[in-house]
mmCIF file of C-alpha atoms in Angstrom:
data_model
loop_
_atom_site.group_PDB
_atom_site.id
_atom_site.type_symbol
_atom_site.label_atom_id
_atom_site.label_comp_id
_atom_site.label_asym_id
_atom_site.label_seq_id
_atom_site.Cartn_x
_atom_site.Cartn_y
_atom_site.Cartn_z
ATOM 1 C CA MET A 1 -103.498 -37.493 19.378
ATOM 2 C CA ALA A 2 -99.997 -38.130 17.999
ATOM 3 C CA GLU A 3 -98.083 -35.960 15.544
ATOM 4 C CA ILE A 4 -96.160 -38.981 14.251
ATOM 5 C CA LEU A 5 -97.404 -42.555 13.728
ATOM 6 C CA ILE A 6 -94.988 -45.402 12.921
ATOM 7 C CA PHE A 7 -96.010 -48.850 11.703
ATOM 8 C CA SER A 8 -93.181 -51.247 12.593
ATOM 9 C CA PRO A 9 -93.541 -54.828 11.275
ATOM 10 C CA HIS A 10 -91.778 -56.309 14.314
ATOM 11 C CA PRO A 11 -90.519 -54.932 17.614
ATOM 12 C CA ASP A 12 -86.963 -53.725 16.802
ATOM 13 C CA ASP A 13 -87.567 -52.624 13.172
ATOM 14 C CA ALA A 14 -88.365 -49.026 14.136
ATOM 15 C CA GLU A 15 -85.418 -48.907 16.548
ATOM 16 C CA LEU A 16 -83.010 -50.078 13.840
ATOM 17 C CA ALA A 17 -84.334 -47.787 11.123
ATOM 18 C CA MET A 18 -85.314 -44.625 12.973
ATOM 19 C CA GLY A 19 -84.473 -44.976 16.663
ATOM 20 C CA GLY A 20 -82.464 -41.750 16.651
ATOM 21 C CA THR A 21 -85.329 -39.824 15.080
ATOM 22 C CA ILE A 22 -87.800 -41.208 17.622
ATOM 23 C CA ALA A 23 -85.492 -40.324 20.519
ATOM 24 C CA LYS A 24 -84.979 -36.828 19.107
ATOM 25 C CA LEU A 25 -88.702 -36.213 18.638
ATOM 26 C CA CYS A 26 -89.535 -37.487 22.126
ATOM 27 C CA SER A 27 -86.844 -35.232 23.631
ATOM 28 C CA GLN A 28 -88.482 -32.277 21.853
ATOM 29 C CA GLY A 29 -91.895 -33.113 23.296
ATOM 30 C CA VAL A 30 -93.372 -34.323 19.986
ATOM 31 C CA GLU A 31 -96.108 -36.913 20.463
ATOM 32 C CA VAL A 32 -95.001 -40.149 18.773
ATOM 33 C CA ALA A 33 -97.075 -43.339 18.487
ATOM 34 C CA LEU A 34 -95.208 -46.542 17.612
ATOM 35 C CA ILE A 35 -97.288 -49.525 16.536
ATOM 36 C CA ASP A 36 -95.647 -52.948 16.396
ATOM 37 C CA VAL A 37 -97.747 -54.910 13.911
ATOM 38 C CA THR A 38 -96.626 -58.341 15.179
ATOM 39 C CA SER A 39 -94.870 -59.673 18.285
ATOM 40 C CA GLY A 40 -91.886 -60.708 16.181
ATOM 41 C CA GLU A 41 -92.012 -64.226 17.627
ATOM 42 C CA PRO A 42 -91.146 -67.035 17.287
ATOM 43 C CA THR A 43 -87.395 -66.500 16.839
ATOM 44 C CA PRO A 44 -84.466 -68.843 17.638
ATOM 45 C CA HIS A 45 -83.544 -67.222 20.968
ATOM 46 C CA GLY A 46 -86.667 -65.282 21.850
ATOM 47 C CA SER A 47 -90.153 -65.821 23.242
ATOM 48 C CA GLU A 48 -93.270 -63.718 23.644
ATOM 49 C CA ALA A 49 -92.284 -62.825 27.221
ATOM 50 C CA ILE A 50 -88.657 -62.085 26.355
ATOM 51 C CA ARG A 51 -89.558 -59.913 23.393
ATOM 52 C CA ALA A 52 -92.149 -57.981 25.404
ATOM 53 C CA ARG A 53 -89.551 -57.287 28.090
ATOM 54 C CA GLU A 54 -86.974 -56.202 25.512
ATOM 55 C CA THR A 55 -89.502 -53.958 23.783
ATOM 56 C CA ALA A 56 -90.368 -52.207 27.049
ATOM 57 C CA GLU A 57 -86.661 -51.608 27.740
ATOM 58 C CA ALA A 58 -86.077 -50.301 24.218
ATOM 59 C CA ASN A 59 -89.092 -48.002 24.452
ATOM 60 C CA GLN A 60 -87.764 -46.492 27.651
ATOM 61 C CA ALA A 61 -84.401 -45.834 25.981
ATOM 62 C CA LEU A 62 -86.192 -43.970 23.174
ATOM 63 C CA GLY A 63 -88.064 -41.687 25.572
ATOM 64 C CA ASN A 64 -91.278 -43.681 26.033
ATOM 65 C CA PRO A 65 -93.310 -42.967 22.904
ATOM 66 C CA ILE A 66 -96.878 -44.272 22.894
ATOM 67 C CA ARG A 67 -96.574 -47.958 21.988
ATOM 68 C CA GLU A 68 -99.032 -50.693 21.128
ATOM 69 C CA ASN A 69 -99.111 -54.028 19.302
ATOM 70 C CA LEU A 70 -101.714 -55.096 16.736
ATOM 71 C CA GLY A 71 -101.052 -58.790 17.431
ATOM 72 C CA LEU A 72 -100.979 -59.911 13.805
ATOM 73 C CA PRO A 73 -99.027 -63.082 12.922
ATOM 74 C CA ASN A 74 -95.277 -62.852 12.516
ATOM 75 C CA ARG A 75 -93.924 -64.398 9.263
ATOM 76 C CA TRP A 76 -97.404 -64.702 7.717
ATOM 77 C CA LEU A 77 -98.530 -61.085 7.594
ATOM 78 C CA GLU A 78 -100.779 -60.400 4.617
ATOM 79 C CA HIS A 79 -102.290 -57.432 2.851
ATOM 80 C CA THR A 80 -106.005 -58.090 3.457
ATOM 81 C CA ILE A 81 -109.032 -55.824 3.768
ATOM 82 C CA GLU A 82 -109.455 -56.741 7.435
ATOM 83 C CA ASN A 83 -105.827 -55.898 8.202
ATOM 84 C CA ARG A 84 -106.172 -52.623 6.312
ATOM 85 C CA LYS A 85 -109.125 -51.772 8.548
ATOM 86 C CA LEU A 86 -106.952 -52.399 11.612
ATOM 87 C CA PHE A 87 -104.323 -50.012 10.252
ATOM 88 C CA ALA A 88 -106.936 -47.421 9.295
ATOM 89 C CA ALA A 89 -108.472 -47.634 12.766
ATOM 90 C CA ALA A 90 -105.030 -46.968 14.262
ATOM 91 C CA ILE A 91 -104.650 -43.904 12.032
ATOM 92 C CA ARG A 92 -108.063 -42.644 13.158
ATOM 93 C CA ARG A 93 -107.204 -43.373 16.782
ATOM 94 C CA HIS A 94 -103.937 -41.419 16.788
ATOM 95 C CA ARG A 95 -104.760 -38.866 14.037
ATOM 96 C CA PRO A 96 -101.154 -38.215 12.974
ATOM 97 C CA ARG A 97 -99.819 -35.650 10.526
ATOM 98 C CA LEU A 98 -97.071 -38.033 9.340
ATOM 99 C CA VAL A 99 -97.192 -41.823 8.964
ATOM 100 C CA PHE A 100 -93.952 -43.836 8.675
ATOM 101 C CA ILE A 101 -93.927 -47.232 6.937
ATOM 102 C CA PRO A 102 -91.171 -49.551 5.613
ATOM 103 C CA TYR A 103 -89.551 -48.783 2.256
ATOM 104 C CA HIS A 104 -91.272 -50.355 -0.753
ATOM 105 C CA GLU A 105 -88.364 -52.636 -1.768
ATOM 106 C CA ASP A 106 -87.409 -55.213 0.864
ATOM 107 C CA ALA A 107 -86.519 -58.888 1.140
ATOM 108 C CA HIS A 108 -88.792 -59.525 4.135
ATOM 109 C CA PRO A 109 -92.430 -60.346 3.217
ATOM 110 C CA ASP A 110 -93.720 -58.856 6.486
ATOM 111 C CA HIS A 111 -92.025 -55.525 5.704
ATOM 112 C CA LEU A 112 -93.590 -55.435 2.262
ATOM 113 C CA ALA A 113 -97.009 -56.284 3.705
ATOM 114 C CA VAL A 114 -96.779 -53.437 6.238
ATOM 115 C CA HIS A 115 -95.784 -51.059 3.459
ATOM 116 C CA GLN A 116 -98.871 -52.010 1.425
ATOM 117 C CA LEU A 117 -101.175 -51.980 4.430
ATOM 118 C CA GLY A 118 -99.984 -48.589 5.653
ATOM 119 C CA LEU A 119 -100.107 -46.988 2.221
ATOM 120 C CA ARG A 120 -103.660 -48.109 1.549
ATOM 121 C CA ALA A 121 -104.931 -47.614 5.093
ATOM 122 C CA ARG A 122 -104.010 -43.943 4.792
ATOM 123 C CA PHE A 123 -106.708 -43.686 2.104
ATOM 124 C CA ASP A 124 -109.167 -45.939 3.958
ATOM 125 C CA ALA A 125 -108.868 -43.858 7.135
ATOM 126 C CA LYS A 126 -110.580 -40.896 5.462
ATOM 127 C CA LEU A 127 -113.634 -42.860 4.263
ATOM 128 C CA THR A 128 -117.149 -42.114 5.493
ATOM 129 C CA ARG A 129 -119.983 -44.644 5.705
ATOM 130 C CA THR A 130 -117.669 -47.448 6.773
ATOM 131 C CA ASP A 131 -117.421 -49.853 9.696
ATOM 132 C CA ILE A 132 -113.878 -48.656 10.502
ATOM 133 C CA PRO A 133 -114.053 -47.303 14.058
ATOM 134 C CA GLY A 134 -113.254 -43.653 14.728
ATOM 135 C CA GLU A 135 -113.683 -40.402 12.857
ATOM 136 C CA PRO A 136 -112.249 -39.976 9.341
ATOM 137 C CA HIS A 137 -108.677 -38.722 9.167
ATOM 138 C CA TYR A 138 -106.170 -38.276 6.322
ATOM 139 C CA PRO A 139 -102.471 -37.917 7.265
ATOM 140 C CA GLN A 140 -100.584 -35.216 5.399
ATOM 141 C CA ARG A 141 -97.623 -37.403 4.422
ATOM 142 C CA ILE A 142 -96.473 -41.000 4.115
ATOM 143 C CA VAL A 143 -92.735 -41.381 4.784
ATOM 144 C CA GLU A 144 -90.787 -44.603 4.157
ATOM 145 C CA PHE A 145 -87.981 -45.801 6.449
ATOM 146 C CA TYR A 146 -85.267 -48.277 5.527
ATOM 147 C CA CYS A 147 -85.376 -51.642 7.326
ATOM 148 C CA THR A 148 -82.314 -53.905 7.556
ATOM 149 C CA HIS A 149 -83.462 -56.465 4.948
ATOM 150 C CA LEU A 150 -82.730 -54.091 2.092
ATOM 151 C CA MET A 151 -82.372 -55.193 -1.521
ATOM 152 C CA ILE A 152 -80.962 -51.813 -2.606
ATOM 153 C CA ASN A 153 -78.462 -49.121 -1.679
ATOM 154 C CA PRO A 154 -80.615 -46.384 -0.120
ATOM 155 C CA GLN A 155 -81.104 -43.222 -2.172
ATOM 156 C CA PRO A 156 -83.017 -41.175 0.403
ATOM 157 C CA THR A 157 -85.191 -38.155 -0.235
ATOM 158 C CA PHE A 158 -84.057 -36.555 3.006
ATOM 159 C CA LEU A 159 -82.014 -37.227 6.138
ATOM 160 C CA VAL A 160 -82.724 -36.488 9.802
ATOM 161 C CA ASP A 161 -79.764 -35.309 11.872
ATOM 162 C CA ILE A 162 -79.643 -37.592 14.938
ATOM 163 C CA THR A 163 -76.383 -36.249 16.369
ATOM 164 C CA GLY A 164 -76.722 -36.378 20.148
ATOM 165 C CA HIS A 165 -79.287 -39.184 20.004
ATOM 166 C CA THR A 166 -77.180 -42.102 18.769
ATOM 167 C CA GLU A 167 -76.571 -43.347 22.329
ATOM 168 C CA ALA A 168 -80.327 -43.622 22.881
ATOM 169 C CA LYS A 169 -80.672 -45.475 19.586
ATOM 170 C CA GLU A 170 -77.846 -47.877 20.440
ATOM 171 C CA ALA A 171 -79.325 -48.534 23.890
ATOM 172 C CA ALA A 172 -82.703 -49.309 22.297
ATOM 173 C CA ILE A 173 -81.143 -51.763 19.838
ATOM 174 C CA ARG A 174 -79.034 -53.378 22.564
ATOM 175 C CA ALA A 175 -82.228 -54.047 24.508
ATOM 176 C CA TYR A 176 -82.995 -56.776 21.950
ATOM 177 C CA GLN A 177 -80.351 -59.196 23.195
ATOM 178 C CA SER A 178 -82.310 -62.223 21.961
ATOM 179 C CA GLN A 179 -82.275 -60.851 18.414
ATOM 180 C CA PHE A 180 -78.860 -59.282 17.895
ATOM 181 C CA TYR A 181 -76.518 -60.786 20.488
ATOM 182 C CA GLU A 182 -77.511 -64.206 21.816
ATOM 183 C CA GLY A 183 -76.417 -67.078 19.584
ATOM 184 C CA ARG A 184 -74.907 -64.767 16.967
ATOM 185 C CA PRO A 185 -71.490 -65.692 15.509
ATOM 186 C CA ARG A 186 -70.587 -61.982 15.735
ATOM 187 C CA PRO A 187 -72.733 -60.494 18.527
ATOM 188 C CA GLY A 188 -73.656 -56.885 17.935
ATOM 189 C CA GLU A 189 -72.691 -56.908 14.244
ATOM 190 C CA ILE A 190 -76.106 -55.613 13.173
ATOM 191 C CA THR A 191 -75.945 -52.823 15.746
ATOM 192 C CA GLU A 192 -72.575 -51.682 14.429
ATOM 193 C CA HIS A 193 -73.727 -51.980 10.817
ATOM 194 C CA VAL A 194 -76.718 -49.705 11.453
ATOM 195 C CA LEU A 195 -74.721 -47.113 13.405
ATOM 196 C CA THR A 196 -72.014 -47.114 10.715
ATOM 197 C CA MET A 197 -74.658 -46.422 8.056
ATOM 198 C CA ASN A 198 -75.927 -43.520 10.166
ATOM 199 C CA ARG A 199 -72.396 -42.128 10.463
ATOM 200 C CA TYR A 200 -72.004 -42.456 6.691
ATOM 201 C CA PHE A 201 -75.152 -40.450 6.008
ATOM 202 C CA GLY A 202 -74.034 -37.958 8.651
ATOM 203 C CA TRP A 203 -70.722 -37.547 6.799
ATOM 204 C CA ARG A 204 -72.557 -37.127 3.485
ATOM 205 C CA SER A 205 -74.707 -34.337 4.919
ATOM 206 C CA GLY A 206 -72.164 -32.608 7.156
ATOM 207 C CA VAL A 207 -73.453 -33.729 10.545
ATOM 208 C CA GLY A 208 -72.315 -36.345 13.042
ATOM 209 C CA SER A 209 -74.972 -38.979 12.310
ATOM 210 C CA ALA A 210 -78.163 -39.125 10.267
ATOM 211 C CA GLU A 211 -81.038 -41.476 9.418
ATOM 212 C CA PRO A 212 -82.293 -41.787 5.802
ATOM 213 C CA TYR A 213 -85.904 -41.548 4.617
ATOM 214 C CA TYR A 214 -87.786 -41.677 1.347
ATOM 215 C CA CYS A 215 -90.927 -39.684 0.560
ATOM 216 C CA PRO A 216 -92.758 -40.363 -2.740
ATOM 217 C CA GLU A 217 -94.621 -37.041 -2.552
ATOM 218 C CA PRO A 218 -93.191 -33.506 -2.948
ATOM 219 C CA ILE A 219 -92.100 -31.820 0.280
ATOM 220 C CA ALA A 220 -92.407 -28.029 0.558
ATOM 221 C CA LEU A 221 -89.801 -26.157 2.635
ATOM 222 C CA GLY A 222 -90.340 -22.823 4.327
ATOM 223 C CA GLY A 223 -87.221 -21.453 2.643
ATOM 224 C CA PRO A 224 -83.649 -22.308 1.614
ATOM 225 C CA ASP A 225 -82.507 -22.098 5.249
ATOM 226 C CA ALA A 226 -84.537 -25.261 5.973
ATOM 227 C CA ILE A 227 -82.050 -27.215 3.847
ATOM 228 C CA LEU A 228 -79.183 -26.334 6.193
#
């Protein structure tokens, strides 16, 4: 059973968006399950074998969260009933309190499909009298993370302080050499862009580095001290 379940459209999306949060949670002993929906291939400088090796290296850098791949097609991911059942089965399998999915505005069709699938599978996972495997389960919250194909300037609901975990995040991103370094006119530019954004949100909130999130539902705090 995992406390946190993340649906990442491709291997590397979760690392880019919330690698510091994952590393922080793993270091605290929180059970995290990370589901790559596709293999992410084909890409210009990658292959199935290369990406699998890079993903394993990145996962180790993050603290070895539970990780699996649904094997759905990269580039052609669709919001279908059958795919929703796969997502709902994953929710039932891991029984998380929080589910993380991509933000609802994005230029990448796969990211949008995962958003829709995750949002609706949360509801499907609680159904009875269904052929979805596993026992019904309804996660307490859906939280949206910001991928790198954004069409907006993020206006997050909350930030997670990742100070002390940025090195783990950078190591996880650097593991994807075929995606962010090989054949790039400016190798590592995406890595630096993401880390700069995290420093910006850290500056805005008074910490060293932070990752932004959006939650469409109200969040109750235990008291004003939880804001600090």
